[in-house]
Coordinates of C-alpha atoms (C1' of nucleotides) in Angstrom, one line a residue:
Chain U
X26 CA 0.2 -0.1 -0.1
X27 CA 1.4 3.4 -0.9
X28 CA 2.1 5.9 1.9
X29 CA -0.7 8.0 -0.1
X30 CA -3.2 5.3 0.1
X31 CA -2.6 4.8 3.8
X32 CA -2.8 8.5 4.3
X33 CA -6.0 8.5 2.4
X34 CA -7.6 5.5 4.5
X35 CA -6.5 7.1 7.7
X36 CA -8.0 10.5 7.2
X37 CA -11.3 8.8 5.9
X38 CA -11.3 7.2 9.3
X39 CA -10.9 10.5 10.8
X40 CA -13.7 11.9 8.8
X41 CA -15.7 8.8 10.4
X42 CA -14.7 9.8 13.8
X43 CA -15.8 13.7 13.0
X44 CA -19.3 12.3 11.9
X45 CA -19.3 10.4 15.4
X46 CA -19.2 13.6 16.9
X47 CA -22.4 14.3 15.5
X48 CA -20.9 16.6 12.8
X49 CA -21.9 16.6 8.9
X50 CA -18.9 15.3 6.6
X51 CA -19.5 17.5 4.2
X52 CA -21.6 20.1 5.2
X53 CA -23.6 22.5 2.7
X54 CA -22.8 26.1 4.1
X55 CA -21.0 28.3 5.8
X56 CA -21.9 31.9 6.7
X57 CA -18.6 34.1 7.1
X58 CA -18.4 37.7 8.2
X59 CA -15.1 38.6 6.7
X60 CA -12.7 37.2 4.1
X61 CA -9.1 36.6 5.5
X62 CA -7.9 39.3 3.4
X63 CA -10.4 41.6 4.4
X64 CA -9.4 40.9 8.2
X65 CA -5.8 41.5 7.2
X66 CA -6.6 44.9 5.4
X67 CA -8.7 46.4 8.2
X68 CA -7.3 45.2 11.5
X69 CA -3.4 44.4 10.6
X70 CA -3.0 48.1 12.0
X71 CA -4.8 47.7 15.2
X72 CA -2.8 47.3 18.3
X73 CA -3.8 44.9 21.3
X74 CA -5.3 47.8 23.1
X75 CA -7.8 48.7 20.5
X76 CA -8.7 45.2 19.7
X77 CA -9.5 44.3 23.6
X78 CA -11.5 47.9 23.8
X79 CA -13.8 47.2 20.8
X80 CA -14.0 43.4 20.7
X81 CA -14.1 42.3 16.8
X82 CA -16.2 39.1 16.6
X83 CA -15.8 37.3 13.0
X84 CA -16.6 34.1 11.5
X85 CA -14.0 32.9 9.2
X86 CA -13.3 30.2 6.8
X87 CA -10.5 28.7 5.0
X88 CA -8.1 25.8 4.7
X89 CA -5.8 24.9 7.3
X90 CA -2.0 25.0 6.4
X91 CA -0.2 24.6 9.7
X92 CA -1.0 22.9 12.9
X93 CA 0.8 23.5 16.1
X94 CA -0.4 21.3 19.0
X95 CA 0.4 22.7 22.3
X96 CA -1.6 19.9 24.5
X97 CA -4.8 21.5 25.3
X98 CA -4.5 24.2 23.1
X99 CA -3.1 24.9 19.6
X100 CA -2.5 27.6 16.9
X101 CA -2.9 27.0 13.2
X102 CA -3.0 29.1 10.1
X103 CA -6.3 29.3 7.9
X104 CA -5.6 30.2 4.5
X105 CA -8.0 31.9 2.2
X106 CA -7.8 33.9 -1.2
X107 CA -4.4 34.5 -0.8
X108 CA -4.0 35.5 2.7
X109 CA -3.5 33.7 6.0
X110 CA -4.6 34.3 9.4
X111 CA -3.5 32.5 12.5
X112 CA -6.2 30.8 14.8
X113 CA -5.8 29.7 18.4
X114 CA -7.8 26.9 19.9
X115 CA -8.2 26.6 23.3
X116 CA -9.8 23.6 25.2
X117 CA -11.5 26.1 27.5
X118 CA -13.0 27.9 24.9
X119 CA -14.3 25.7 22.3
X120 CA -15.2 22.8 24.9
X121 CA -14.6 19.1 24.8
X122 CA -16.3 18.6 21.6
X123 CA -14.8 21.3 19.8
X124 CA -11.3 20.3 20.9
X125 CA -12.2 16.8 19.9
X126 CA -12.9 18.0 16.3
X127 CA -9.5 20.1 16.5
X128 CA -7.6 16.9 17.0
X129 CA -9.1 15.5 14.3
X130 CA -8.0 17.9 11.9
X131 CA -5.3 17.5 9.2
X132 CA -3.3 19.9 7.1
X133 CA -5.4 20.9 4.3
X134 CA -8.6 20.4 5.9
X135 CA -11.3 23.2 5.4
X136 CA -13.0 24.6 8.2
X137 CA -14.9 27.6 9.4
X138 CA -14.3 29.3 12.8
X139 CA -16.1 31.7 14.9
X140 CA -14.1 34.2 17.4
X141 CA -12.6 37.2 18.0
X142 CA -9.5 39.2 17.0
X143 CA -6.4 39.5 19.5
X144 CA -2.8 39.6 19.4
X145 CA -0.6 36.8 20.5
X146 CA 2.3 37.3 22.8
X147 CA 4.8 37.6 19.9
X148 CA 1.8 40.3 18.5
X149 CA 0.4 38.0 15.6
X150 CA -3.1 39.2 14.6
X151 CA -5.0 36.0 15.4
X152 CA -8.8 34.6 16.1
X153 CA -9.6 33.3 19.7
X154 CA -11.7 30.8 18.5
X155 CA -15.1 30.0 20.1
X156 CA -16.4 27.5 17.6
X157 CA -14.9 25.6 15.0
X158 CA -17.0 24.4 12.2
X159 CA -15.9 21.0 9.9
X160 CA -16.3 22.0 6.5
X161 CA -14.3 19.4 4.4
X162 CA -11.7 17.0 4.5
X163 CA -8.2 17.0 2.8
X164 CA -7.6 13.2 2.1
X165 CA -4.9 13.6 0.5
X166 CA -1.3 15.0 1.6
X167 CA -0.3 18.5 0.8
X168 CA 3.2 19.3 -0.6
X169 CA 5.9 20.0 1.8
X170 CA 4.9 23.4 3.5
X171 CA 8.6 24.9 3.0
X172 CA 9.1 24.5 -0.3
X173 CA 5.8 24.0 -2.0
X174 CA 5.1 22.6 -5.2
X175 CA 8.0 22.9 -7.3
X176 CA 7.9 20.1 -9.8
X177 CA 6.6 21.7 -12.9
X178 CA 4.8 19.0 -14.6
X179 CA 2.8 18.3 -11.3
X180 CA 2.0 22.1 -11.0
X181 CA 0.6 22.2 -14.3
X182 CA -1.2 18.8 -14.1
X183 CA -2.7 19.5 -10.7
X184 CA -3.1 23.3 -10.7
X185 CA -5.1 22.7 -8.0
X186 CA -2.4 21.8 -5.8
X187 CA -0.3 24.5 -7.4
X188 CA -2.8 27.1 -6.5
X189 CA -3.0 26.1 -2.7
X190 CA 0.6 25.7 -2.3
X191 CA 2.2 28.7 -4.5
X192 CA 0.5 32.3 -3.9
X193 CA 2.6 33.8 -6.7
X194 CA 0.8 31.3 -8.8
X195 CA -2.6 32.7 -7.5
X196 CA -1.3 36.1 -8.2
X197 CA -0.5 35.4 -11.7
X198 CA -4.2 34.4 -12.7
X199 CA -5.6 37.3 -10.6
X200 CA -3.5 39.5 -12.4
X201 CA -4.8 37.9 -15.9
X202 CA -8.1 38.4 -15.0
X203 CA -7.4 42.1 -14.6
X204 CA -6.0 42.2 -17.9
X205 CA -9.0 41.1 -19.5
X206 CA -11.3 43.0 -17.4
X207 CA -9.1 46.1 -17.9
X208 CA -9.5 45.3 -21.8
X209 CA -13.0 45.2 -21.6
X210 CA -13.5 48.3 -19.6
X211 CA -11.2 50.5 -22.0
X212 CA -13.0 49.0 -25.1
X213 CA -16.4 49.3 -23.6
X214 CA -16.0 53.2 -22.8
X215 CA -15.1 53.8 -26.4
X216 CA -18.2 52.6 -27.7
X217 CA -17.2 49.0 -28.7
X218 CA -19.3 46.0 -28.1
X219 CA -18.6 42.8 -27.3
X220 CA -19.4 39.7 -29.9
X221 CA -19.0 35.9 -29.9
X222 CA -18.7 34.3 -33.4
X223 CA -18.2 30.8 -34.3
X224 CA -15.3 28.8 -33.0
X225 CA -16.2 26.0 -35.2
X226 CA -15.9 27.2 -39.0
X227 CA -16.6 25.4 -42.2
X228 CA -13.3 27.4 -43.2
X229 CA -10.7 28.0 -41.0
X230 CA -9.7 31.5 -42.2
X231 CA -8.3 35.0 -41.1
X232 CA -4.7 33.8 -40.3
X233 CA -1.8 31.5 -41.4
X234 CA -2.0 28.3 -39.6
X235 CA -2.7 24.9 -39.5
X236 CA -6.2 24.1 -38.2
X237 CA -7.8 21.4 -35.7
X238 CA -10.4 19.4 -37.7
X239 CA -13.8 18.3 -36.1
X240 CA -17.2 16.9 -37.3
X241 CA -20.9 17.6 -36.7
X242 CA -22.8 14.2 -36.9
X243 CA -26.1 15.5 -37.7
X244 CA -25.1 17.8 -40.7
X245 CA -22.4 15.5 -41.4
X246 CA -19.8 18.2 -42.1
X247 CA -16.3 18.7 -41.1
X248 CA -15.7 21.6 -39.3
X249 CA -12.6 23.3 -38.2
X250 CA -11.8 25.2 -35.0
X251 CA -11.1 28.7 -35.8
X252 CA -7.5 30.1 -36.2
X253 CA -8.8 33.4 -35.9
X254 CA -12.3 35.2 -35.9
X255 CA -11.1 37.9 -38.1
X256 CA -13.4 37.2 -41.3
X257 CA -16.4 36.9 -39.2
X258 CA -15.9 40.2 -36.9
X259 CA -15.4 42.1 -40.1
X260 CA -18.7 40.6 -41.7
X261 CA -20.1 42.4 -38.7
X262 CA -18.7 45.7 -40.0
X263 CA -20.2 45.3 -43.0
X264 CA -23.4 44.9 -41.1
X265 CA -22.9 48.2 -39.3
X266 CA -21.7 47.1 -36.1
X267 CA -19.1 49.8 -36.1
X268 CA -17.1 48.7 -33.1
X269 CA -16.7 45.1 -32.4
X270 CA -14.3 43.1 -30.3
X271 CA -14.2 39.5 -29.2
X272 CA -11.8 37.9 -26.4
X273 CA -11.9 34.2 -26.9
X274 CA -10.0 31.4 -28.0
X275 CA -7.7 30.4 -31.1
X276 CA -6.7 27.0 -32.0
X277 CA -3.9 26.3 -33.9
X278 CA -2.7 23.1 -34.6
X279 CA 1.0 23.6 -34.4
X280 CA 4.1 23.3 -31.7
X281 CA 3.9 24.1 -28.1
X282 CA 6.9 25.9 -26.7
X283 CA 7.2 28.8 -23.9
X284 CA 5.3 31.3 -26.2
X285 CA 2.9 28.7 -27.6
X286 CA 0.0 26.7 -26.8
X287 CA -2.5 25.0 -28.9
X288 CA -5.3 27.0 -27.7
X289 CA -4.6 30.5 -26.9
X290 CA -6.7 33.8 -26.0
X291 CA -6.9 36.6 -28.3
X292 CA -8.3 40.1 -28.4
X293 CA -9.7 41.0 -31.7
X294 CA -11.2 44.5 -32.3
X295 CA -12.5 46.4 -35.5
X296 CA -13.2 50.2 -35.5
X297 CA -15.0 51.3 -38.4
X298 CA -13.8 54.6 -40.4
X299 CA -10.3 54.2 -38.8
X300 CA -6.8 53.1 -40.3
X301 CA -3.8 51.7 -39.1
X302 CA -2.5 55.2 -37.7
X303 CA -5.7 55.7 -35.5
X304 CA -5.0 52.3 -33.9
X305 CA -1.6 52.8 -33.5
X306 CA -2.4 55.7 -31.0
X307 CA -5.4 53.7 -29.9
X308 CA -3.3 50.7 -28.8
X309 CA -0.3 52.5 -26.9
X310 CA -3.4 54.2 -25.1
X311 CA -5.0 50.6 -24.5
X312 CA -1.5 49.0 -23.5
X313 CA -0.3 51.5 -20.9
X314 CA -3.9 51.6 -19.5
X315 CA -4.2 47.9 -19.1
X316 CA -0.6 47.8 -17.4
X317 CA -1.6 50.4 -15.1
X318 CA -4.9 48.6 -14.1
X319 CA -2.9 45.3 -13.3
X320 CA 0.1 46.6 -12.0
X321 CA -0.4 50.2 -10.8
X322 CA 2.2 51.2 -13.2
X323 CA 3.2 51.2 -16.8
X324 CA 6.6 49.5 -15.9
X325 CA 7.1 46.1 -15.7
X326 CA 10.1 43.5 -15.7
X327 CA 10.6 40.6 -18.1
X328 CA 13.4 38.3 -18.4
X329 CA 15.8 40.8 -16.7
X330 CA 14.5 43.6 -18.9
X331 CA 12.7 46.6 -17.5
X332 CA 10.0 47.4 -20.0
X333 CA 7.9 50.7 -20.0
X334 CA 4.2 50.1 -21.8
X335 CA 4.2 53.9 -21.3
X336 CA 6.9 54.4 -23.7
X337 CA 7.0 53.3 -27.4
X338 CA 8.9 53.4 -30.5
X339 CA 7.9 53.3 -34.2
X340 CA 9.9 51.9 -37.0
X341 CA 8.8 50.6 -39.9
X342 CA 10.1 47.2 -41.0
X343 CA 12.4 48.4 -43.6
X344 CA 13.8 51.1 -40.9
X345 CA 14.4 48.5 -38.3
X346 CA 16.3 46.5 -40.8
X347 CA 18.3 49.3 -41.2
X348 CA 18.7 49.9 -37.8
X349 CA 20.0 47.0 -36.6
X350 CA 21.8 46.0 -39.9
X351 CA 24.7 43.7 -38.6
X352 CA 28.0 45.7 -39.0
X353 CA 29.8 42.3 -40.0
X354 CA 27.3 42.5 -43.5
X355 CA 28.8 46.0 -44.2
X356 CA 27.4 49.3 -44.6
X357 CA 23.4 50.0 -43.5
X358 CA 21.2 49.4 -46.8
X359 CA 19.5 52.2 -48.3
X360 CA 15.5 52.2 -48.6
X361 CA 15.9 51.7 -52.1
X362 CA 17.5 48.6 -51.5
X363 CA 14.4 46.9 -50.8
X364 CA 12.9 47.8 -53.9
X365 CA 12.7 44.4 -56.4
X366 CA 13.7 40.7 -55.8
X367 CA 17.4 41.8 -57.4
X368 CA 18.1 44.3 -54.7
X369 CA 16.7 42.2 -51.7
X370 CA 18.8 39.2 -53.1
X371 CA 22.0 41.1 -53.0
X372 CA 21.3 41.9 -49.5
X373 CA 20.8 38.4 -48.7
X374 CA 23.9 37.7 -50.2
X375 CA 25.6 40.2 -47.9
X376 CA 24.1 38.5 -44.9
X377 CA 25.2 35.2 -46.1
X378 CA 28.7 36.4 -46.9
X379 CA 28.7 37.6 -43.4
X380 CA 27.9 34.2 -41.9
X381 CA 26.2 35.6 -38.9
X382 CA 22.6 35.1 -39.2
X383 CA 20.1 32.6 -40.2
X384 CA 18.5 33.6 -43.2
X385 CA 16.5 31.3 -45.3
X386 CA 16.3 32.5 -48.7
X387 CA 14.3 31.1 -51.8
X388 CA 14.9 33.2 -54.8
X389 CA 11.2 31.9 -56.3
X390 CA 9.6 33.3 -53.4
X391 CA 8.2 36.9 -53.6
X392 CA 10.7 39.6 -52.2
X393 CA 8.0 40.9 -49.8
X394 CA 8.5 37.6 -48.0
X395 CA 12.2 37.5 -47.9
X396 CA 12.3 41.0 -46.3
X397 CA 10.0 39.6 -43.9
X398 CA 12.6 37.1 -43.1
X399 CA 15.2 39.6 -43.1
X400 CA 13.6 41.4 -40.4
X401 CA 13.2 38.3 -38.2
X402 CA 16.9 37.2 -38.7
X403 CA 18.4 40.8 -38.1
X404 CA 15.9 43.1 -36.3
X405 CA 13.5 41.0 -34.3
X406 CA 15.4 40.1 -31.0
X407 CA 16.4 43.5 -30.8
X408 CA 12.9 45.1 -30.1
X409 CA 12.6 44.6 -26.3
X410 CA 11.2 48.0 -25.4
X411 CA 7.7 48.5 -26.8
X412 CA 7.8 48.7 -30.6
X413 CA 5.0 49.5 -33.1
X414 CA 6.9 47.7 -36.4
X415 CA 4.7 49.0 -39.2
X416 CA 4.7 48.5 -43.1
X417 CA 4.4 44.9 -43.9
X418 CA 5.2 43.3 -47.5
X419 CA 1.6 42.4 -49.1
X420 CA 3.0 39.4 -49.9
X421 CA 2.7 38.1 -46.3
X422 CA -0.4 40.1 -45.7
X423 CA -3.5 38.9 -47.6
X424 CA -6.1 40.8 -45.8
X425 CA -4.4 44.4 -45.5
X426 CA -5.1 47.4 -47.5
X427 CA -2.1 48.6 -49.8
X428 CA -0.2 51.9 -49.1
X429 CA -1.4 54.2 -51.6
X430 CA 2.1 55.0 -52.8
X431 CA 3.5 51.7 -52.5
X432 CA 1.3 49.1 -53.9
X433 CA 3.8 46.4 -52.8
X434 CA 3.5 47.4 -49.2
X435 CA 0.7 47.5 -46.9
X436 CA -0.8 49.4 -44.1
X437 CA -0.1 47.1 -41.3
X438 CA 1.7 46.9 -38.0
X439 CA 2.9 44.1 -35.3
X440 CA 3.5 45.0 -32.0
X441 CA 6.7 43.8 -30.3
X442 CA 7.6 43.8 -26.5
X443 CA 10.2 42.1 -24.6
X444 CA 11.2 40.1 -27.6
X445 CA 7.5 38.7 -28.0
X446 CA 5.1 39.4 -30.7
X447 CA 1.9 40.3 -29.0
X448 CA -0.4 42.1 -31.6
X449 CA -1.1 42.5 -35.4
X450 CA -3.1 45.2 -36.7
X451 CA -3.9 46.8 -40.1
X452 CA -6.1 48.8 -42.3
X453 CA -8.4 46.2 -43.7
X454 CA -8.8 45.5 -47.0
X455 CA -12.3 46.2 -48.2
X456 CA -12.4 46.2 -51.9
X457 CA -13.6 42.6 -52.8
X458 CA -12.0 42.5 -56.2
X459 CA -8.7 42.9 -54.8
X460 CA -9.7 40.7 -51.9
X461 CA -10.1 38.0 -54.7
X462 CA -6.9 38.6 -56.4
X463 CA -5.2 38.2 -53.2
X464 CA -7.1 34.8 -52.2
X465 CA -6.1 33.6 -55.5
X466 CA -2.4 34.3 -55.1
X467 CA -3.1 32.6 -51.7
X468 CA -4.4 29.6 -53.6
X469 CA -1.4 29.1 -55.8
X470 CA 1.2 29.4 -52.6
X471 CA -0.8 26.7 -51.2
X472 CA -0.4 24.8 -54.6
X473 CA 3.1 25.4 -54.1
X474 CA 2.9 23.7 -50.7
X475 CA 2.5 26.2 -48.4
X476 CA 0.0 24.2 -45.9
X477 CA -0.6 27.7 -43.8
X478 CA -1.8 29.5 -47.1
X479 CA -5.4 31.2 -46.7
X480 CA -8.6 29.1 -48.6
X481 CA -10.8 31.0 -50.8
X482 CA -13.7 32.5 -49.0
X483 CA -16.4 33.4 -51.3
X484 CA -19.3 34.2 -48.7
X485 CA -16.4 36.6 -47.2
X486 CA -15.9 38.1 -50.6
X487 CA -19.8 38.1 -50.9
X488 CA -20.1 40.3 -47.8
X489 CA -17.3 42.7 -48.6
X490 CA -19.5 43.1 -52.2
X491 CA -22.1 44.8 -50.2
X492 CA -19.6 47.5 -49.3
X493 CA -17.5 47.4 -45.8
X494 CA -16.6 50.9 -44.4
X495 CA -13.1 51.6 -44.1
X496 CA -11.9 50.1 -40.7
X497 CA -8.8 49.5 -38.6
X498 CA -8.5 46.0 -36.9
X499 CA -6.1 44.4 -34.5
X500 CA -5.3 41.6 -32.6
X501 CA -3.6 41.2 -29.4
X502 CA -2.6 38.1 -27.7
X503 CA -3.7 37.9 -24.0
X504 CA -1.6 35.1 -22.7
X505 CA 1.8 36.7 -23.9
X506 CA 0.5 40.1 -22.9
X507 CA -0.1 38.7 -19.3
X508 CA 3.5 37.0 -19.6
X509 CA 4.8 40.3 -20.1
X510 CA 3.0 41.9 -17.1
X511 CA 3.6 39.1 -14.4
X512 CA 7.1 38.7 -15.8
X513 CA 6.4 34.8 -16.3
X514 CA 8.7 33.5 -18.8
X515 CA 6.7 30.4 -20.1
X516 CA 3.1 30.6 -21.7
X517 CA 2.3 27.5 -19.4
X518 CA 2.6 29.9 -16.4
X519 CA -0.5 32.3 -17.4
X520 CA -2.6 29.3 -18.6
X521 CA -4.1 27.4 -15.9
X522 CA -4.5 24.0 -17.6
X523 CA -1.9 24.2 -20.2
X524 CA -1.9 21.2 -22.9
X525 CA 0.4 18.3 -21.7
X526 CA 0.3 14.8 -22.8
X527 CA -2.4 12.8 -20.7
X528 CA -0.8 10.5 -18.4
X529 CA -1.3 6.7 -19.3
X530 CA -3.8 4.6 -16.9
X531 CA -2.0 3.7 -14.1
X532 CA 0.3 6.7 -14.3
X533 CA -2.5 8.8 -12.4
X534 CA -1.8 9.5 -8.9
X535 CA -5.5 8.7 -8.0
X536 CA -5.5 6.7 -4.8
X537 CA -9.5 6.3 -4.9
X538 CA -11.5 3.5 -6.0
X539 CA -12.6 3.7 -9.4
X540 CA -15.7 5.2 -10.0
X541 CA -18.5 3.6 -12.4
X542 CA -18.3 5.0 -15.7
X543 CA -21.2 7.4 -16.4
X544 CA -23.2 6.9 -19.5
X545 CA -21.6 9.7 -21.4
X546 CA -24.9 10.9 -23.5
X547 CA -26.8 10.9 -19.9
X548 CA -23.9 13.2 -18.3
X549 CA -24.4 16.7 -18.6
Chain A
rG15 C1' 10.0 17.4 -35.9
rA16 C1' 15.6 17.8 -33.8
rG17 C1' 19.5 18.5 -30.0
rC18 C1' 20.7 18.8 -25.0
rG19 C1' 18.7 17.7 -19.8
rC20 C1' 15.9 15.8 -16.0
rG21 C1' 13.1 11.3 -13.5
rU22 C1' 15.2 8.5 -6.1
rA23 C1' 9.6 8.1 0.1
rG24 C1' 3.3 12.4 -0.3
rC25 C1' 6.6 16.8 -1.1
rU26 C1' 11.7 19.4 -1.4
rC27 C1' 16.3 16.9 -2.3
rA28 C1' 20.9 13.8 -1.1
rG29 C1' 23.6 9.4 -2.5
rU30 C1' 25.4 4.7 -4.8
rC31 C1' 33.3 5.3 -8.7
rG32 C1' 27.8 -1.8 -9.8
rG33 C1' 26.8 -5.1 -3.8
rU34 C1' 18.2 -3.4 -3.6
rA35 C1' 19.2 3.6 -0.5
rG36 C1' 19.2 8.4 3.5
rA37 C1' 17.8 13.7 5.3
rG38 C1' 14.2 17.5 6.3
rC39 C1' 9.1 18.3 5.9
rA40 C1' 4.6 15.4 5.8
rA41 C1' 2.6 10.7 8.5
rC42 C1' 1.8 7.7 13.0
rG43 C1' 2.4 7.4 18.7
rC44 C1' 3.3 9.8 23.5
rA45 C1' 4.0 14.6 26.1
rC46 C1' 3.1 19.9 25.9
rU47 C1' -2.9 25.8 27.5
rU48 C1' 0.9 31.9 23.6
rU49 C1' 3.1 28.7 19.1
rU50 C1' 4.9 30.0 14.5
rA51 C1' 9.6 26.1 9.6
rA52 C1' 7.0 25.0 17.4
rU53 C1' 9.4 21.4 20.5
rG54 C1' 11.2 16.5 23.1
rC55 C1' 11.0 11.4 22.9
rG56 C1' 9.4 7.1 20.0
rU57 C1' 7.6 4.5 15.1
rG58 C1' 6.6 3.5 10.2
rG59 C1' 7.0 4.7 4.9
rG60 C1' 10.4 3.3 -1.5
rU61 C1' 9.3 -2.7 -7.4
rC62 C1' 15.2 4.4 -7.3
rG63 C1' 10.0 6.4 -14.4
rC64 C1' 9.1 1.7 -17.7
rA65 C1' 11.3 -2.5 -20.6
rG66 C1' 15.4 -5.0 -22.2
rG67 C1' 21.1 -5.8 -22.3
rU68 C1' 25.9 -6.3 -20.0
rU69 C1' 27.2 -8.7 -15.4
rC70 C1' 27.7 -13.6 -10.3
rG71 C1' 25.0 -9.1 -8.8
rA72 C1' 21.7 -3.0 -12.0
rU73 C1' 18.7 2.3 -8.6
rU74 C1' 24.0 3.2 -10.5
rC75 C1' 26.7 1.3 -16.8
rC76 C1' 24.5 0.7 -22.2
rU77 C1' 19.9 0.3 -25.5
rG78 C1' 15.0 1.3 -26.7
rC79 C1' 10.7 3.5 -24.5
rC80 C1' 7.4 7.0 -21.8
rG81 C1' 6.8 11.9 -19.4
rC82 C1' 8.5 16.8 -18.5
rG83 C1' 11.6 21.1 -19.3
rC84 C1' 15.0 24.1 -22.0
rU85 C1' 17.0 25.6 -27.0
rC86 C1' 16.1 25.2 -32.0
rA87 C1' 12.2 25.0 -36.2
rC88 C1' 6.6 26.5 -37.4
rC89 C1' 3.8 30.2 -35.2
rA90 C1' 0.7 34.6 -32.0

RNA sequence: GAGCGCGUAGCUCAGUCGGUAGAGCAACGCACUUUUAAUGCGUGGGUCGCAGGUUCGAUUCCUGCCGCGCUCACCA
């Protein structure tokens, strides 16, 4: 019998003894007067004398995180909502039955207490307990109290234990919630409405990525989990919803890394009658405000860098390549060096001759693709401070509007912060004829073997044919933004249940007897 | 998908240049009515990730597999 099983059975036995005291094993309710954080906030500053002068009666619930027995008395710490408060349980005050219950409690049990606040000899704010209410038993042992749960795999697989043991983890997810609510507040106040568009789509459009496939039985059709909500949100601007946003999951059937989870959360928003310049201003305001709402400051530390969301630089893609052009590759390029496949090929050759960068090159690909790859090879890693990188090649931007004076370039920008790409925005292409040509271009890319090239979406072109107002649209990766604002180096640290390979049967830590398998059809 | 690393008690970690393993916390028992990583005395707990190979003998060496992490590739 494993230790874990032994403890499980011992504690079940204690649960029976608790019932023998006439108490419910799993009571339904406990009414409290304060949360523990409320008590800490309100009474931490109060002195012993103040607490004695005005007796503060409280009812508090929480999980037992430490127990120190003293024979006929004892101290313990209750944890709730990220706060810890000491309780003092004395036989004289809680009575024989109450103390018998106290002795049957284990680390991890959930209890409620009634009592009054006081300060101990060592001046720790505590509850002098008059009643103990048993609320739920922890049948499995918690991790060690001093080091907590360190094992990364266990932390992700059993996030519930991680959250109990590691206060910082709790803080990250509270911050994540604030990120989302701050975004909603900001956009709502500017007249945006939140909408929900299909997660299951007959065509997976709006981004370049491989989708997950699923099947609807009644209609007998294959569907794709969306890789982006983009094309649906833009249909809404055709319909006259001028300012819309959606915060929800996208699914991409691609690799897992510290920056990628197959399902991730994206804010996408569209503003009619605006172009990408308007969105640049809006983005700077939005992200500075979100940072303030989450952390109280626009500054954050990520990967050893101090980053200020209140201080943005704007660089065009070509400017960025020029700015960060490596010395080993000779003198900096001129703007004219990006015009045409021949000139771009010459730049690539200079990089290759310098042997310092991983710069993929296929002369058959459009020059725009090569320039984008050059940006990634030369400049991207340097974009630590918040940067709006603007003006992208049309070849990699099938949904963006051309620059009026440079048809090979589009009005598009991406957001780079801390070396992460956290957003993508553009003046939306709303010319259905041009959109059709772009899709056709994508189709030929697909035929050349690009699995992630866009599919033709006839209904989307039909929607544009009814007239879509000029609009700017943007996507912001919520997970990565949260990483930056919480200093988390892995995306798994900002996703409560990141995708992991499931354990094989028998590898689980479960010690309970097998439960009868419920009929899945009758299981809500 | 590739390279590198890790997997020892419930948890955090030692260790074995090949002779089947230890500590702290947790657990169990006793004592203790202001402790706080409570304390004191005592007790129990491990197929050393899985499967093969080499060997008289493998947790240790080798191979394969599984899981996780990091880096790279793809991407947001």
